[in-house]
Coordinates of C-alpha atoms in Angstrom, one line a residue:
M147 CA -24.6 49.6 27.6
K148 CA -25.7 46.8 25.3
T149 CA -25.9 43.5 27.2
A150 CA -28.6 41.7 25.1
T151 CA -26.1 39.2 23.8
V152 CA -25.0 38.2 27.2
V153 CA -28.6 37.9 28.5
R154 CA -29.3 35.5 25.6
K155 CA -26.3 33.4 26.6
L156 CA -27.1 33.3 30.3
A157 CA -30.8 32.7 30.0
P158 CA -30.6 29.1 28.9
I159 CA -27.8 28.2 31.4
F160 CA -30.1 27.7 34.3
L161 CA -31.2 24.3 32.9
I162 CA -30.3 23.2 29.4
A163 CA -32.3 20.1 28.4
V164 CA -31.9 19.9 24.7
F165 CA -31.5 16.3 23.6
A166 CA -31.5 16.7 19.9
I167 CA -28.6 15.4 17.9
V168 CA -26.2 18.1 16.7
A169 CA -27.3 18.7 13.2
G170 CA -25.5 19.9 10.1
P171 CA -26.7 22.7 7.8
A172 CA -30.3 22.6 6.7
C173 CA -29.8 21.9 3.0
A174 CA -29.0 18.9 0.8
Q175 CA -25.7 17.5 1.9
K176 CA -23.8 15.2 -0.4
P177 CA -22.0 12.4 1.4
G178 CA -18.6 11.0 0.2
G179 CA -15.4 12.5 -1.3
S180 CA -12.3 14.0 0.2
I181 CA -10.9 17.5 0.6
T182 CA -7.4 19.0 1.3
V183 CA -6.9 21.8 3.8
G184 CA -4.0 24.2 3.7
L185 CA -2.8 25.2 7.2
E186 CA -0.5 28.0 8.2
V187 CA 1.9 25.9 10.2
D188 CA 2.8 22.3 11.0
I189 CA 1.2 20.8 14.1
P190 CA 3.5 19.8 16.9
G191 CA 1.2 17.3 18.4
F192 CA -1.9 16.8 20.6
D193 CA -0.8 15.6 24.0
P194 CA -1.5 18.4 26.4
L195 CA 1.5 17.5 28.5
K196 CA 3.8 17.8 25.5
V197 CA 2.4 20.9 23.7
G198 CA 0.8 22.9 26.5
V199 CA -1.7 24.6 24.2
F200 CA -3.2 24.1 20.7
D201 CA -2.5 26.8 18.1
T202 CA -5.2 27.4 15.4
A203 CA -3.8 24.7 13.1
A204 CA -4.0 22.2 15.9
Q205 CA -7.5 23.3 16.8
I206 CA -8.6 22.8 13.2
A207 CA -7.5 19.2 13.4
A208 CA -8.8 18.8 16.9
A209 CA -12.3 19.8 15.8
L210 CA -12.2 16.8 13.5
M211 CA -10.7 14.1 15.9
F212 CA -12.1 15.2 19.2
D213 CA -15.5 16.3 20.6
T214 CA -16.1 18.9 23.3
L215 CA -18.9 18.9 25.9
T216 CA -20.7 21.8 24.1
T217 CA -20.7 23.6 20.8
L218 CA -21.7 27.2 19.9
D219 CA -24.6 27.9 17.5
D220 CA -24.6 30.8 15.0
K221 CA -25.8 33.1 17.8
G222 CA -22.9 32.2 20.0
E223 CA -25.0 30.3 22.5
P224 CA -23.9 26.9 23.9
Q225 CA -25.6 23.8 22.6
P226 CA -25.2 20.1 23.4
K227 CA -22.5 17.9 22.1
L228 CA -20.9 15.3 24.4
A229 CA -23.0 16.8 27.1
L230 CA -26.8 16.6 26.7
S231 CA -27.7 19.1 29.5
W232 CA -26.2 21.2 32.3
S233 CA -27.3 23.2 35.3
H234 CA -25.5 25.3 37.9
S235 CA -25.8 26.2 41.6
D236 CA -27.1 29.5 42.7
D237 CA -23.6 30.9 43.2
F238 CA -22.3 29.6 39.9
K239 CA -19.5 27.6 41.7
T240 CA -20.9 24.2 40.9
W241 CA -21.8 23.0 37.4
T242 CA -23.4 19.6 36.7
Y243 CA -23.4 18.0 33.2
K244 CA -25.4 15.0 32.0
L245 CA -23.4 13.2 29.3
R246 CA -24.5 11.6 26.1
P247 CA -24.6 7.8 26.5
G248 CA -23.5 5.2 23.9
V249 CA -20.4 7.2 22.7
K250 CA -17.0 5.4 22.2
F251 CA -13.5 6.7 21.6
H252 CA -11.9 5.6 18.3
D253 CA -10.0 2.8 20.2
G254 CA -13.3 1.4 21.6
T255 CA -12.9 2.9 25.1
P256 CA -16.3 4.0 26.4
F257 CA -16.9 7.7 26.8
N258 CA -18.2 8.4 30.3
A259 CA -17.8 10.7 33.3
E260 CA -14.6 9.0 34.4
A261 CA -13.0 9.8 31.1
V262 CA -13.9 13.5 31.4
K263 CA -12.5 13.5 35.0
A264 CA -9.4 11.7 33.9
N265 CA -8.7 14.3 31.2
F266 CA -9.0 17.1 33.8
D267 CA -7.0 15.3 36.5
R268 CA -4.1 14.6 34.2
Q269 CA -3.8 18.2 33.1
K270 CA -4.2 19.6 36.6
D271 CA -1.8 17.2 38.3
P272 CA 1.2 19.3 39.5
A273 CA 3.5 16.4 38.9
N274 CA 2.8 16.6 35.2
K275 CA 3.8 20.3 35.1
C276 CA 1.5 21.0 32.2
R277 CA 1.4 24.6 31.0
C278 CA -2.3 23.9 30.2
A279 CA -3.0 23.6 33.9
F280 CA -3.2 27.4 34.5
Y281 CA -6.2 27.8 32.2
I282 CA -8.2 25.4 34.4
S283 CA -6.8 26.6 37.7
F284 CA -10.2 28.1 38.5
I285 CA -11.6 24.6 38.8
R286 CA -11.1 23.0 42.2
D287 CA -12.0 19.5 41.1
V288 CA -14.1 17.4 38.8
Q289 CA -16.2 14.6 40.1
A290 CA -18.0 11.6 38.4
P291 CA -20.9 10.6 40.8
D292 CA -22.2 8.2 38.2
E293 CA -21.4 7.0 34.7
F294 CA -23.0 9.9 32.8
T295 CA -22.8 12.8 35.3
V296 CA -19.9 15.1 35.7
V297 CA -19.7 17.8 38.4
Y298 CA -17.3 20.7 38.1
N299 CA -16.5 22.3 41.5
L300 CA -15.0 25.8 41.0
N301 CA -12.9 28.0 43.2
D302 CA -14.6 31.1 42.0
P303 CA -18.0 31.6 40.3
V304 CA -18.0 31.3 36.5
V305 CA -21.2 32.4 34.8
N306 CA -20.6 31.2 31.3
L307 CA -18.7 27.9 31.7
P308 CA -20.6 25.9 29.0
A309 CA -19.8 28.5 26.4
N310 CA -16.2 28.5 27.4
Q311 CA -16.0 24.7 27.0
S312 CA -17.2 24.8 23.4
F313 CA -14.0 25.4 21.4
P314 CA -11.6 22.6 20.6
G315 CA -8.7 23.8 22.7
V316 CA -6.4 21.7 24.8
N317 CA -8.5 21.9 27.9
N318 CA -11.8 21.1 26.2
A319 CA -10.9 18.3 23.6
V320 CA -11.8 15.0 25.4
Q321 CA -9.1 12.4 24.7
S322 CA -9.0 8.7 25.4
P323 CA -7.4 7.8 28.7
T324 CA -6.7 4.3 27.5
A325 CA -4.7 5.7 24.5
W326 CA -2.4 8.0 26.5
K327 CA -1.8 5.3 29.1
T328 CA -0.9 2.6 26.6
K329 CA 1.0 4.8 24.0
G330 CA 3.0 6.8 26.5
D331 CA 5.4 9.2 24.7
D332 CA 4.0 8.1 21.3
Y333 CA 0.6 9.4 22.2
N334 CA 1.5 13.0 21.1
R335 CA 1.4 11.9 17.5
N336 CA -1.2 9.2 17.8
P337 CA -4.2 11.1 19.3
V338 CA -7.5 9.3 20.0
G339 CA -10.9 11.1 20.5
T340 CA -14.6 10.5 19.9
G341 CA -14.8 12.9 17.0
P342 CA -16.1 12.4 13.4
Y343 CA -12.7 11.6 11.9
I344 CA -10.0 9.1 12.9
L345 CA -6.2 9.7 12.3
K346 CA -5.0 7.3 9.7
S347 CA -1.5 8.6 8.9
W348 CA 0.7 11.6 9.7
A349 CA 4.0 12.6 8.0
A350 CA 5.5 15.5 9.9
G351 CA 5.8 18.6 7.7
D352 CA 3.9 17.0 4.9
R353 CA 0.4 15.8 5.7
M354 CA -2.1 14.4 8.2
V355 CA -4.7 12.1 6.8
L356 CA -8.1 11.7 8.6
E357 CA -10.8 9.3 7.6
R358 CA -14.5 9.1 8.4
N359 CA -15.4 7.6 11.8
P360 CA -18.0 4.9 10.8
D361 CA -19.2 4.6 14.3
Y362 CA -19.7 8.3 15.0
W363 CA -22.4 8.9 17.6
N364 CA -24.1 11.6 15.4
K365 CA -25.6 9.2 12.9
G366 CA -25.3 10.2 9.2
H367 CA -22.3 12.4 10.0
P368 CA -19.7 13.3 8.9
Y369 CA -20.3 13.6 5.2
L370 CA -16.8 13.6 3.8
D371 CA -14.9 10.3 3.6
R372 CA -11.4 11.8 4.0
I373 CA -9.8 15.1 5.0
V374 CA -6.1 15.8 4.4
L375 CA -4.4 18.5 6.4
K376 CA -1.2 20.0 4.8
P377 CA 1.0 22.6 6.4
L378 CA 1.7 25.4 3.8
P379 CA 3.5 28.2 5.7
D380 CA 4.0 30.4 2.7
A381 CA 0.8 32.4 2.1
Q382 CA 1.3 32.7 -1.7
S383 CA 1.9 29.0 -2.0
R384 CA -1.1 28.3 0.1
F385 CA -3.3 30.5 -2.2
A386 CA -1.8 29.0 -5.3
S387 CA -2.7 25.5 -4.1
L388 CA -6.3 26.6 -3.7
Q389 CA -6.4 28.2 -7.2
S390 CA -4.9 25.0 -8.8
G391 CA -7.4 22.8 -7.0
E392 CA -4.6 21.0 -5.0
A393 CA -6.3 22.4 -1.8
D394 CA -10.0 22.9 -1.3
I395 CA -9.8 25.3 1.6
V396 CA -7.0 27.3 3.1
W397 CA -6.5 29.3 6.3
D398 CA -5.8 33.0 5.7
D399 CA -5.9 36.4 7.3
E400 CA -5.9 40.1 6.5
Y401 CA -2.2 40.3 6.2
D402 CA -2.7 38.5 2.8
A403 CA -5.2 41.1 1.6
D404 CA -4.4 40.6 -2.1
N405 CA -5.3 36.9 -1.8
I406 CA -8.6 37.7 -0.1
R407 CA -9.5 40.3 -2.8
N408 CA -8.5 38.0 -5.6
A409 CA -10.7 35.2 -4.1
Q410 CA -13.6 37.6 -3.7
N411 CA -13.4 38.3 -7.5
D412 CA -13.1 34.6 -8.5
P413 CA -16.6 32.9 -9.0
K414 CA -14.9 29.5 -8.4
L415 CA -13.8 30.5 -4.9
A416 CA -15.6 31.6 -1.7
V417 CA -14.4 33.9 1.2
H418 CA -15.5 33.0 4.7
T419 CA -15.0 35.7 7.3
Y420 CA -15.9 36.3 10.9
V421 CA -15.3 39.3 13.1
G422 CA -14.5 37.9 16.6
S423 CA -13.6 39.2 20.0
G424 CA -10.0 39.7 21.0
A425 CA -7.1 41.4 19.3
T426 CA -3.5 41.2 18.1
V427 CA -1.5 42.5 21.0
Y428 CA 2.0 43.3 22.2
A429 CA 3.4 43.0 25.7
F430 CA 6.1 45.1 27.3
N431 CA 8.3 43.5 30.0
T432 CA 7.8 46.2 32.6
K433 CA 10.7 44.8 34.7
L434 CA 13.3 45.6 32.1
A435 CA 14.5 49.0 31.1
P436 CA 13.4 51.1 29.3
F437 CA 9.9 49.6 29.9
D438 CA 10.1 49.9 33.6
D439 CA 9.1 53.5 33.1
V440 CA 5.5 54.2 32.2
R441 CA 6.5 57.3 30.1
V442 CA 8.4 55.2 27.6
R443 CA 5.6 52.7 27.3
Q444 CA 3.0 55.5 26.8
A445 CA 5.2 57.2 24.3
L446 CA 5.6 54.1 22.1
V447 CA 1.8 53.5 22.1
M448 CA 1.0 57.1 21.2
A449 CA 3.5 57.0 18.3
I450 CA 1.5 54.3 16.6
D451 CA -1.0 55.3 13.9
R452 CA -3.1 52.1 13.5
K453 CA -5.1 53.3 10.5
K454 CA -1.9 54.0 8.6
M455 CA -0.5 50.7 9.8
S456 CA -3.6 48.9 8.6
Q457 CA -3.3 50.6 5.2
V458 CA 0.4 49.7 4.8
I459 CA 0.2 46.1 6.0
T460 CA -3.3 45.0 5.0
N461 CA -4.6 47.5 2.4
G462 CA -6.9 48.8 5.1
L463 CA -8.6 45.4 5.8
A464 CA -7.5 45.2 9.4
R465 CA -9.7 47.0 12.0
P466 CA -7.8 49.1 14.5
A467 CA -8.2 48.0 18.1
S468 CA -8.2 50.2 21.2
N469 CA -9.1 47.5 23.7
P470 CA -8.8 43.7 24.0
Y471 CA -12.5 42.9 23.4
G472 CA -13.3 43.8 19.9
E473 CA -16.5 44.1 17.9
G474 CA -17.3 40.4 18.4
S475 CA -17.4 40.7 22.2
W476 CA -20.4 41.5 24.4
V477 CA -18.2 43.9 26.3
K478 CA -18.9 47.4 24.8
C479 CA -17.0 50.4 26.2
E480 CA -18.0 54.0 25.7
D481 CA -14.6 54.9 27.3
D482 CA -11.9 52.3 27.0
G483 CA -9.1 54.7 28.0
A484 CA -7.2 54.4 24.7
L485 CA -4.2 56.7 24.4
P486 CA -4.5 59.0 21.4
T487 CA -2.1 58.9 18.4
D488 CA 0.0 61.9 19.2
A489 CA 3.6 61.9 17.9
E490 CA 4.4 65.3 19.6
K491 CA 3.2 64.1 23.0
A492 CA 5.3 60.9 22.5
K493 CA 8.4 62.9 21.7
A494 CA 7.8 65.0 24.9
L495 CA 7.5 61.9 27.0
I496 CA 10.7 60.5 25.7
K497 CA 12.5 63.8 26.2
D498 CA 11.1 63.9 29.8
Y499 CA 12.5 60.3 30.3
G500 CA 15.9 61.8 29.6
K501 CA 17.8 58.7 28.6
P502 CA 18.2 56.8 25.3
V503 CA 15.3 54.5 24.4
D504 CA 17.0 51.5 22.8
F505 CA 15.3 48.0 22.9
K506 CA 14.7 44.8 21.0
M507 CA 11.4 43.5 19.8
L508 CA 10.7 39.8 19.0
V509 CA 9.1 39.2 15.6
T510 CA 8.4 36.0 13.6
A511 CA 11.0 35.2 11.0
T512 CA 8.4 35.5 8.3
P513 CA 7.7 38.2 5.7
R514 CA 4.7 39.2 7.8
G515 CA 6.7 39.4 11.0
R516 CA 9.4 41.5 9.4
T517 CA 6.9 43.9 7.8
V518 CA 5.1 44.5 11.1
G519 CA 8.4 45.0 12.8
Q520 CA 9.6 47.5 10.2
V521 CA 6.4 49.5 10.3
L522 CA 6.5 49.8 14.1
Q523 CA 10.3 50.6 13.9
Q524 CA 9.6 53.6 11.7
F525 CA 6.8 54.9 14.0
W526 CA 9.1 54.8 17.0
K527 CA 12.1 56.2 15.2
Q528 CA 10.1 59.3 14.4
V529 CA 9.6 60.0 18.1
G530 CA 13.2 59.2 19.1
A531 CA 13.1 55.5 20.1
N532 CA 15.4 53.0 18.5
M533 CA 14.0 49.4 18.1
E534 CA 16.1 46.5 16.9
I535 CA 14.1 43.7 15.3
E536 CA 14.9 40.3 16.7
Q537 CA 13.6 37.6 14.2
V538 CA 12.8 34.2 15.7
D539 CA 11.0 31.1 14.6
Q540 CA 7.3 31.4 15.4
A541 CA 7.5 28.4 17.7
T542 CA 10.1 30.1 19.8
I543 CA 7.9 33.0 20.8
P544 CA 5.7 31.3 23.4
P545 CA 8.5 29.8 25.4
R546 CA 10.5 33.0 25.2
A547 CA 7.4 34.9 26.4
F548 CA 6.6 32.5 29.3
M549 CA 10.2 32.7 30.5
R550 CA 10.1 36.5 30.2
Q551 CA 13.1 36.5 27.8
F552 CA 12.0 39.6 25.9
Q553 CA 11.6 43.3 26.1
L554 CA 8.7 43.5 23.7
T555 CA 6.8 40.5 22.3
P556 CA 3.9 39.9 20.0
W557 CA 0.9 38.0 21.4
R558 CA -2.8 37.5 20.8
I559 CA -6.0 37.5 22.7
V560 CA -8.1 35.0 20.9
D561 CA -11.8 35.0 20.1
F562 CA -13.6 33.6 23.1
P563 CA -17.2 33.5 24.3
D564 CA -16.2 35.2 27.6
P565 CA -13.2 37.5 28.3
S566 CA -12.7 36.2 31.9
P567 CA -10.3 33.2 31.3
Q568 CA -7.8 35.2 29.1
M569 CA -8.0 38.5 30.9
Y570 CA -7.5 36.9 34.3
A571 CA -4.6 34.8 33.0
N572 CA -3.0 37.7 31.1
F573 CA -3.1 40.4 33.8
H574 CA -3.7 39.0 37.3
T575 CA -0.7 39.1 39.7
G576 CA 1.1 35.8 39.9
S577 CA -0.2 34.4 36.7
P578 CA 2.5 32.6 34.6
V579 CA 0.8 34.1 31.5
A580 CA 0.9 37.7 32.8
L581 CA 3.7 38.5 30.4
A582 CA 4.1 42.2 31.4
N583 CA 5.5 41.3 34.8
Y584 CA 3.1 44.0 36.1
S585 CA 1.2 43.9 39.4
N586 CA -1.5 46.2 40.5
P587 CA -4.0 45.5 43.4
E588 CA -6.7 47.6 41.7
L589 CA -6.4 45.6 38.5
D590 CA -6.5 42.4 40.5
K591 CA -9.6 43.4 42.3
L592 CA -11.4 44.3 39.0
L593 CA -10.3 41.0 37.4
E594 CA -11.6 39.0 40.4
R595 CA -14.9 40.8 40.6
A596 CA -15.5 40.6 36.8
R597 CA -15.3 36.8 37.0
E598 CA -17.3 36.3 40.1
T599 CA -20.6 38.2 39.4
A600 CA -23.5 37.1 37.2
N601 CA -24.6 40.7 36.6
T602 CA -23.6 41.2 33.0
E603 CA -23.9 45.0 33.0
R604 CA -21.6 45.1 36.0
R605 CA -19.2 42.7 34.4
S606 CA -19.0 44.9 31.2
E607 CA -18.3 48.0 33.4
D608 CA -15.5 46.2 35.2
Y609 CA -13.9 45.0 31.9
C610 CA -14.1 48.5 30.6
A611 CA -12.4 49.8 33.8
I612 CA -9.8 47.1 33.3
S613 CA -9.2 48.3 29.8
R614 CA -8.8 51.9 31.0
L615 CA -6.2 50.9 33.6
I616 CA -4.2 48.8 31.1
N617 CA -4.3 51.5 28.5
Q618 CA -3.3 54.2 30.9
E619 CA -0.4 52.1 32.3
A620 CA 0.4 50.9 28.7
I621 CA 1.6 47.5 29.9
W622 CA 0.2 45.9 26.7
F623 CA -1.0 47.5 23.5
W624 CA -3.4 46.4 20.9
T625 CA -3.1 47.0 17.1
F626 CA -5.9 45.2 15.3
Q627 CA -9.2 43.4 16.2
N628 CA -9.4 39.7 15.4
T629 CA -11.0 39.1 12.0
Y630 CA -10.8 35.5 10.7
Y631 CA -10.6 34.3 7.1
A632 CA -10.8 31.1 5.2
L633 CA -10.7 30.8 1.4
S634 CA -12.3 27.8 -0.3
S635 CA -13.7 26.3 -3.4
A636 CA -17.2 27.6 -4.0
R637 CA -18.3 23.9 -4.0
L638 CA -17.3 23.4 -0.3
K639 CA -20.4 23.8 1.9
G640 CA -21.4 23.5 5.5
L641 CA -18.9 25.7 7.3
P642 CA -20.1 27.3 10.6
K643 CA -18.8 30.6 11.9
L644 CA -15.0 30.7 12.3
Y645 CA -15.1 30.9 16.1
S646 CA -11.5 31.5 17.4
G647 CA -10.3 31.2 13.8
V648 CA -11.1 27.5 13.7
I649 CA -12.1 26.1 10.3
D650 CA -14.6 23.5 11.6
L651 CA -15.0 20.9 8.8
S652 CA -16.9 18.3 10.8
N653 CA -20.1 19.0 9.0
A654 CA -18.7 20.0 5.6
W655 CA -19.4 18.5 2.2
M656 CA -18.6 19.1 -1.4
E657 CA -21.4 20.2 -3.7

């Protein structure tokens, strides 16, 4: 069992006391200029109470406007950002952070411990009914004993909290309490953070314009004067905008394999890629027929040939997944319990079920969604199951999923420094995010133990046992590991790893 990565992550957690300013890449940066970024979708807003969670497009913008307490270096280890240092109690249930002094929000509000506490309290307040609250339910409370000290008191031990607070998600992006109190409902489209860029204008469906924060705490940063974010949902239009020079960098993924290969062969362009943890996944609603019978679920999983699926959809770029962790995770399983591809066994299970297997599957109303749906439809037709494709707008899938208005829905386990938050949310009894409507005391016990122990080898063993149970019961299934891509002008420099698929341009410059 390989646990070296985890050991490196945990070793500095006992007391981090790194007071250096977060630095950009170690080569000659050129200040000034502007760039345009092509996003996959439009951004609905930034108020946690309105949007619940940030998708990847929102996180790309959030990384520019907001700061987090920590950041990850190229080794995946947490480093200081708004927090200068941190320490924990022996039982990992109390974490204490020392904050960076002299930082101000874009509206002039001082950044301090009370601001961090206010962000947490607002999201956690039951009266606000924020979908974001579940992801911080493991935190009992946040205290601010003095101006620059924040104390997180947890319900359960969490051994890797600083790493989990590094990405610019809705729970981690520190927002101005003054701004949301004064702007009210308008705050969603008028966000205020401490980050390197300030929102100057935003035309829905067209563009968001961000300009350099002249008072940014990290002196000499950022380098670019302006960043324009444009939603370009059509992949071919997005790539064409890069080729023409209208955009300087665009989000992409392996479903647009031709674009990636064309960029690799163009000396004026650069391909940025990162193999993360997590996977593209699908959830069965186990409370609805025919998926209330494990034989049907197992049959559909065994009917899928992931290698063939990858070839058809991504020209072989996508890496097949047999568990939710992936190559980028420190969890390594010799046995993850994956069901084999076996069409004959699948036919036998459906025959044993003895009733017609007819169901609907949600897919996005996009060329990609339709293609994935059609490929799965053919696999299942070959073993005697009839799937009807239900095309819906991409924004419709999360609310449909949370309300359990589906038989089979696509989902994603995103790249994350530690599997605990997502695995617990996705599979523990009673979780609003446990989409499969499945409850198993053994699974609950494994999930609880995996998040409560600091022994990384034991945690890895527990997560592999969790995978075996989920695979055997076939309540979710995984198709491809998460591999993230961005295509850019070769002149654009200073991009870190694409953790969680986020294109972090806060230290970028044009050569």
